[in-house]
Amino acid sequence: MEYRVVDTLKEELKLRSEENEKKEEVLRTVLDKEIEKPGLVKDDLGLGDPGNCKVCQELQDEFRKNPGGVPPKRMGLIVAAGIGGFAVAISAVCLPFVAPAFRKFCLPYVPATDTQVSNVMKALSQRSGTVLDIGSGDGRIVLAAAKQGFQAKGVELNRWLVYYSRFRAWRLGLSRQAGFFRADLWKHDLTQYDNVVIFGVEQMMSDLEKKVIKEVKPDSLVVACRFQFPGLKAKTEIGSGVDTVWTYQMSEKQRPV
């Protein structure tokens, strides 16, 4: 019984093979007739006669080696362009946050904590007039000062943080009391402000101290956050740890000791 089944399968496979050979023969005949049409050369693959063009002949030879290439579809190009555009946009947004690491002094964006904001407001509680926040970040110090009646300004090098700060001021209805602009803190003049708030890093406090001594007008108050000046003597110290702020009354004509 098993031998009969095997013989039957062999016979069926043989018949199928013969049918496939007949189909291939018919297909070859049709292709030969198409190739014999005017304007086509056998093995030309529809590329036309290259004539005396050596470069054209070389291109046809290369195409014959690999004629199965599929041109990119429109959707693929759209997706590729979209991904490329998205990558460029992300780079444009991220660059201002990464760029400080390549400067002489790296002043990264680190938002002030609620405790730090509260300590700064305590330092300014007996003051009035104008306030400048150097390195204003997302604008929370400036906005808090504006709510307390100060004419507050923020200087920030990161344009995206400047735009965000302006948007927050508009949302809170403080656009007249709070202003933000993009500027280099080292080039910005401090002489016009009654109060100056500084969020710096330890490596830049010495140079900031020199700028403050040179530019801040008498009777102005300087509030240093996170790090104190290395030479000036602080008038008051508020808070503890990273939330500590130090105040410096410039009317005392302090000089580095």
CSV table of N, CA and C in Angstrom, one decimal, residues 131-211:
chain,number,residue,atom,x,y,z
A,131,VAL,N,14.6,95.6,39.6
A,131,VAL,CA,15.3,94.4,39.9
A,131,VAL,C,15.8,93.8,38.6
A,132,LEU,N,17.0,93.3,38.6
A,132,LEU,CA,17.6,92.6,37.4
A,132,LEU,C,18.0,91.2,37.9
A,133,ASP,N,17.5,90.2,37.1
A,133,ASP,CA,17.9,88.8,37.4
A,133,ASP,C,18.9,88.4,36.3
A,134,ILE,N,20.1,88.1,36.7
A,134,ILE,CA,21.1,87.7,35.7
A,134,ILE,C,21.1,86.2,35.6
A,135,GLY,N,20.8,85.8,34.3
A,135,GLY,CA,20.6,84.3,34.1
A,135,GLY,C,19.2,84.0,34.6
A,136,SER,N,18.2,84.6,34.0
A,136,SER,CA,16.8,84.5,34.5
A,136,SER,C,16.1,83.2,34.2
A,137,GLY,N,16.7,82.3,33.4
A,137,GLY,CA,16.1,81.0,33.1
A,137,GLY,C,14.7,81.1,32.7
A,138,ASP,N,13.8,80.4,33.4
A,138,ASP,CA,12.4,80.4,33.0
A,138,ASP,C,11.6,81.6,33.6
A,139,GLY,N,12.3,82.5,34.2
A,139,GLY,CA,11.7,83.8,34.6
A,139,GLY,C,11.0,83.8,36.0
A,140,ARG,N,11.1,82.7,36.8
A,140,ARG,CA,10.3,82.7,38.0
A,140,ARG,C,10.7,83.7,39.0
A,141,ILE,N,12.0,84.1,39.1
A,141,ILE,CA,12.5,85.1,40.1
A,141,ILE,C,11.9,86.5,39.6
A,142,VAL,N,12.0,86.8,38.3
A,142,VAL,CA,11.5,88.0,37.8
A,142,VAL,C,10.0,88.2,38.0
A,143,LEU,N,9.3,87.1,37.7
A,143,LEU,CA,7.8,87.1,37.9
A,143,LEU,C,7.4,87.3,39.4
A,144,ALA,N,8.1,86.6,40.2
A,144,ALA,CA,7.8,86.8,41.7
A,144,ALA,C,8.1,88.2,42.1
A,145,ALA,N,9.2,88.8,41.6
A,145,ALA,CA,9.5,90.2,42.0
A,145,ALA,C,8.4,91.1,41.4
A,146,ALA,N,8.0,90.9,40.2
A,146,ALA,CA,6.9,91.7,39.6
A,146,ALA,C,5.6,91.6,40.4
A,147,LYS,N,5.3,90.5,40.9
A,147,LYS,CA,4.1,90.4,41.7
A,147,LYS,C,4.2,91.2,43.0
A,148,GLN,N,5.5,91.4,43.5
A,148,GLN,CA,5.7,92.2,44.7
A,148,GLN,C,5.8,93.7,44.4
A,149,GLY,N,5.6,94.1,43.2
A,149,GLY,CA,5.5,95.5,42.9
A,149,GLY,C,6.8,96.1,42.2
A,150,PHE,N,7.8,95.2,42.0
A,150,PHE,CA,9.1,95.7,41.4
A,150,PHE,C,8.9,95.8,39.9
A,151,GLN,N,9.7,96.7,39.3
A,151,GLN,CA,9.8,96.7,37.8
A,151,GLN,C,11.0,95.7,37.6
A,152,ALA,N,10.7,94.5,37.1
A,152,ALA,CA,11.7,93.5,37.1
A,152,ALA,C,12.1,93.1,35.7
A,153,LYS,N,13.4,92.9,35.5
A,153,LYS,CA,13.9,92.5,34.2
A,153,LYS,C,14.7,91.2,34.3
A,154,GLY,N,14.8,90.4,33.2
A,154,GLY,CA,15.6,89.2,33.2
A,154,GLY,C,16.5,89.2,32.0
A,155,VAL,N,17.8,88.8,32.3
A,155,VAL,CA,18.7,88.7,31.2
A,155,VAL,C,19.0,87.2,31.0
A,156,GLU,N,18.9,86.7,29.8
A,156,GLU,CA,19.1,85.2,29.6
A,156,GLU,C,19.6,85.1,28.1
A,157,LEU,N,20.6,84.2,28.0
A,157,LEU,CA,21.2,84.0,26.7
A,157,LEU,C,20.5,82.9,25.9
A,158,ASN,N,19.7,82.1,26.5
A,158,ASN,CA,18.9,81.0,25.8
A,158,ASN,C,17.7,81.6,25.3
A,159,ARG,N,17.5,81.8,24.0
A,159,ARG,CA,16.4,82.4,23.4
A,159,ARG,C,15.1,81.7,23.7
A,160,TRP,N,15.1,80.4,23.8
A,160,TRP,CA,13.8,79.6,24.0
A,160,TRP,C,13.3,79.9,25.4
A,161,LEU,N,14.2,80.1,26.4
A,161,LEU,CA,13.8,80.4,27.7
A,161,LEU,C,13.3,81.9,27.8
A,162,VAL,N,13.9,82.7,27.0
A,162,VAL,CA,13.4,84.1,26.9
A,162,VAL,C,11.9,84.1,26.4
A,163,TYR,N,11.7,83.4,25.3
A,163,TYR,CA,10.3,83.3,24.8
A,163,TYR,C,9.3,82.7,25.8
A,164,TYR,N,9.8,81.7,26.4
A,164,TYR,CA,8.9,81.0,27.4
A,164,TYR,C,8.6,82.0,28.6
A,165,SER,N,9.6,82.7,29.0
A,165,SER,CA,9.4,83.7,30.1
A,165,SER,C,8.4,84.8,29.7
A,166,ARG,N,8.6,85.3,28.5
A,166,ARG,CA,7.6,86.3,28.0
A,166,ARG,C,6.2,85.8,28.0
A,167,PHE,N,6.1,84.5,27.5
A,167,PHE,CA,4.8,83.9,27.5
A,167,PHE,C,4.1,83.8,28.9
A,168,ARG,N,4.9,83.4,29.8
A,168,ARG,CA,4.4,83.2,31.2
A,168,ARG,C,4.0,84.6,31.8
A,169,ALA,N,4.8,85.6,31.5
A,169,ALA,CA,4.5,87.0,31.9
A,169,ALA,C,3.1,87.4,31.3
A,170,TRP,N,2.9,87.1,30.1
A,170,TRP,CA,1.7,87.5,29.4
A,170,TRP,C,0.5,86.7,30.0
A,171,ARG,N,0.7,85.4,30.3
A,171,ARG,CA,-0.4,84.6,30.8
A,171,ARG,C,-0.8,85.1,32.2
A,172,LEU,N,0.2,85.6,33.0
A,172,LEU,CA,-0.1,86.1,34.3
A,172,LEU,C,-0.5,87.6,34.4
A,173,GLY,N,-0.5,88.2,33.2
A,173,GLY,CA,-0.9,89.6,33.2
A,173,GLY,C,0.2,90.5,33.7
A,174,LEU,N,1.5,90.1,33.6
A,174,LEU,CA,2.6,90.9,34.2
A,174,LEU,C,3.5,91.5,33.2
A,175,SER,N,3.0,91.5,31.9
A,175,SER,CA,3.9,92.0,30.8
A,175,SER,C,4.5,93.4,31.1
A,176,ARG,N,3.7,94.3,31.7
A,176,ARG,CA,4.2,95.6,32.0
A,176,ARG,C,5.2,95.7,33.1
A,177,GLN,N,5.1,94.8,34.1
A,177,GLN,CA,6.0,94.8,35.2
A,177,GLN,C,7.2,93.9,35.0
A,178,ALA,N,7.1,93.0,34.1
A,178,ALA,CA,8.2,92.0,33.9
A,178,ALA,C,8.6,92.0,32.5
A,179,GLY,N,9.9,92.1,32.2
A,179,GLY,CA,10.5,92.1,30.9
A,179,GLY,C,11.6,91.1,30.8
A,180,PHE,N,11.8,90.5,29.6
A,180,PHE,CA,12.9,89.6,29.4
A,180,PHE,C,13.5,89.8,28.1
A,181,PHE,N,14.9,89.8,28.1
A,181,PHE,CA,15.6,90.0,26.8
A,181,PHE,C,16.8,89.1,26.8
A,182,ARG,N,17.2,88.8,25.6
A,182,ARG,CA,18.4,87.9,25.3
A,182,ARG,C,19.6,88.8,25.3
A,183,ALA,N,20.6,88.5,26.2
A,183,ALA,CA,21.8,89.3,26.2
A,183,ALA,C,22.9,88.5,26.9
A,184,ASP,N,24.1,88.9,26.7
A,184,ASP,CA,25.3,88.3,27.4
A,184,ASP,C,25.5,89.0,28.7
A,185,LEU,N,25.4,88.3,29.8
A,185,LEU,CA,25.5,88.9,31.1
A,185,LEU,C,26.8,89.7,31.3
A,186,TRP,N,27.8,89.3,30.6
A,186,TRP,CA,29.1,89.9,30.8
A,186,TRP,C,29.2,91.3,30.1
A,187,LYS,N,28.3,91.5,29.1
A,187,LYS,CA,28.2,92.7,28.4
A,187,LYS,C,27.1,93.6,28.8
A,188,HIS,N,26.2,93.1,29.7
A,188,HIS,CA,25.1,93.9,30.1
A,188,HIS,C,25.5,94.9,31.2
A,189,ASP,N,25.0,96.1,31.1
A,189,ASP,CA,25.4,97.2,32.0
A,189,ASP,C,24.4,97.1,33.3
A,190,LEU,N,25.1,97.1,34.5
A,190,LEU,CA,24.3,96.9,35.7
A,190,LEU,C,24.0,98.2,36.4
A,191,THR,N,24.5,99.3,35.9
A,191,THR,CA,24.4,100.6,36.6
A,191,THR,C,23.0,101.2,36.8
A,192,GLN,N,22.0,100.7,36.0
A,192,GLN,CA,20.7,101.3,36.0
A,192,GLN,C,19.7,100.6,37.0
A,193,TYR,N,20.2,99.6,37.7
A,193,TYR,CA,19.3,98.8,38.6
A,193,TYR,C,19.5,99.0,40.1
A,194,ASP,N,18.4,99.0,40.8
A,194,ASP,CA,18.5,99.2,42.2
A,194,ASP,C,18.8,97.9,43.0
A,195,ASN,N,18.4,96.8,42.4
A,195,ASN,CA,18.6,95.5,43.0
A,195,ASN,C,19.1,94.5,41.9
A,196,VAL,N,20.1,93.7,42.2
A,196,VAL,CA,20.6,92.7,41.2
A,196,VAL,C,20.6,91.3,41.8
A,197,VAL,N,20.0,90.4,41.1
A,197,VAL,CA,19.9,89.0,41.6
A,197,VAL,C,20.8,88.1,40.7
A,198,ILE,N,21.7,87.3,41.3
A,198,ILE,CA,22.7,86.5,40.5
A,198,ILE,C,22.6,85.1,40.9
A,199,PHE,N,22.3,84.2,39.9
A,199,PHE,CA,22.4,82.8,40.0
A,199,PHE,C,23.6,82.4,39.2
A,200,GLY,N,24.7,82.2,39.9
A,200,GLY,CA,25.9,81.8,39.2
A,200,GLY,C,26.4,80.5,39.6
A,201,VAL,N,27.6,80.1,39.1
A,201,VAL,CA,28.3,78.9,39.5
A,201,VAL,C,29.6,79.3,40.1
A,202,GLU,N,30.2,78.5,40.9
A,202,GLU,CA,31.3,78.8,41.8
A,202,GLU,C,32.5,79.4,40.9
A,203,GLN,N,32.7,78.8,39.7
A,203,GLN,CA,33.9,79.2,38.9
A,203,GLN,C,33.8,80.6,38.4
A,204,MET,N,32.6,81.2,38.3
A,204,MET,CA,32.4,82.5,37.8
A,204,MET,C,32.2,83.6,38.8
A,205,MET,N,32.1,83.3,40.1
A,205,MET,CA,31.7,84.2,41.1
A,205,MET,C,32.8,85.3,41.3
A,206,SER,N,34.1,84.9,41.1
A,206,SER,CA,35.2,85.9,41.2
A,206,SER,C,35.1,87.0,40.1
A,207,ASP,N,34.8,86.6,38.9
A,207,ASP,CA,34.7,87.6,37.8
A,207,ASP,C,33.4,88.4,37.9
A,208,LEU,N,32.3,87.8,38.4
A,208,LEU,CA,31.1,88.5,38.7
A,208,LEU,C,31.3,89.5,39.8
A,209,GLU,N,32.1,89.2,40.8
A,209,GLU,CA,32.4,90.1,41.9
A,209,GLU,C,33.0,91.4,41.3
A,210,LYS,N,34.0,91.2,40.4
A,210,LYS,CA,34.7,92.4,39.8
A,210,LYS,C,33.7,93.2,39.0
A,211,LYS,N,32.8,92.6,38.3
A,211,LYS,CA,31.8,93.3,37.5
A,211,LYS,C,30.8,94.1,38.4
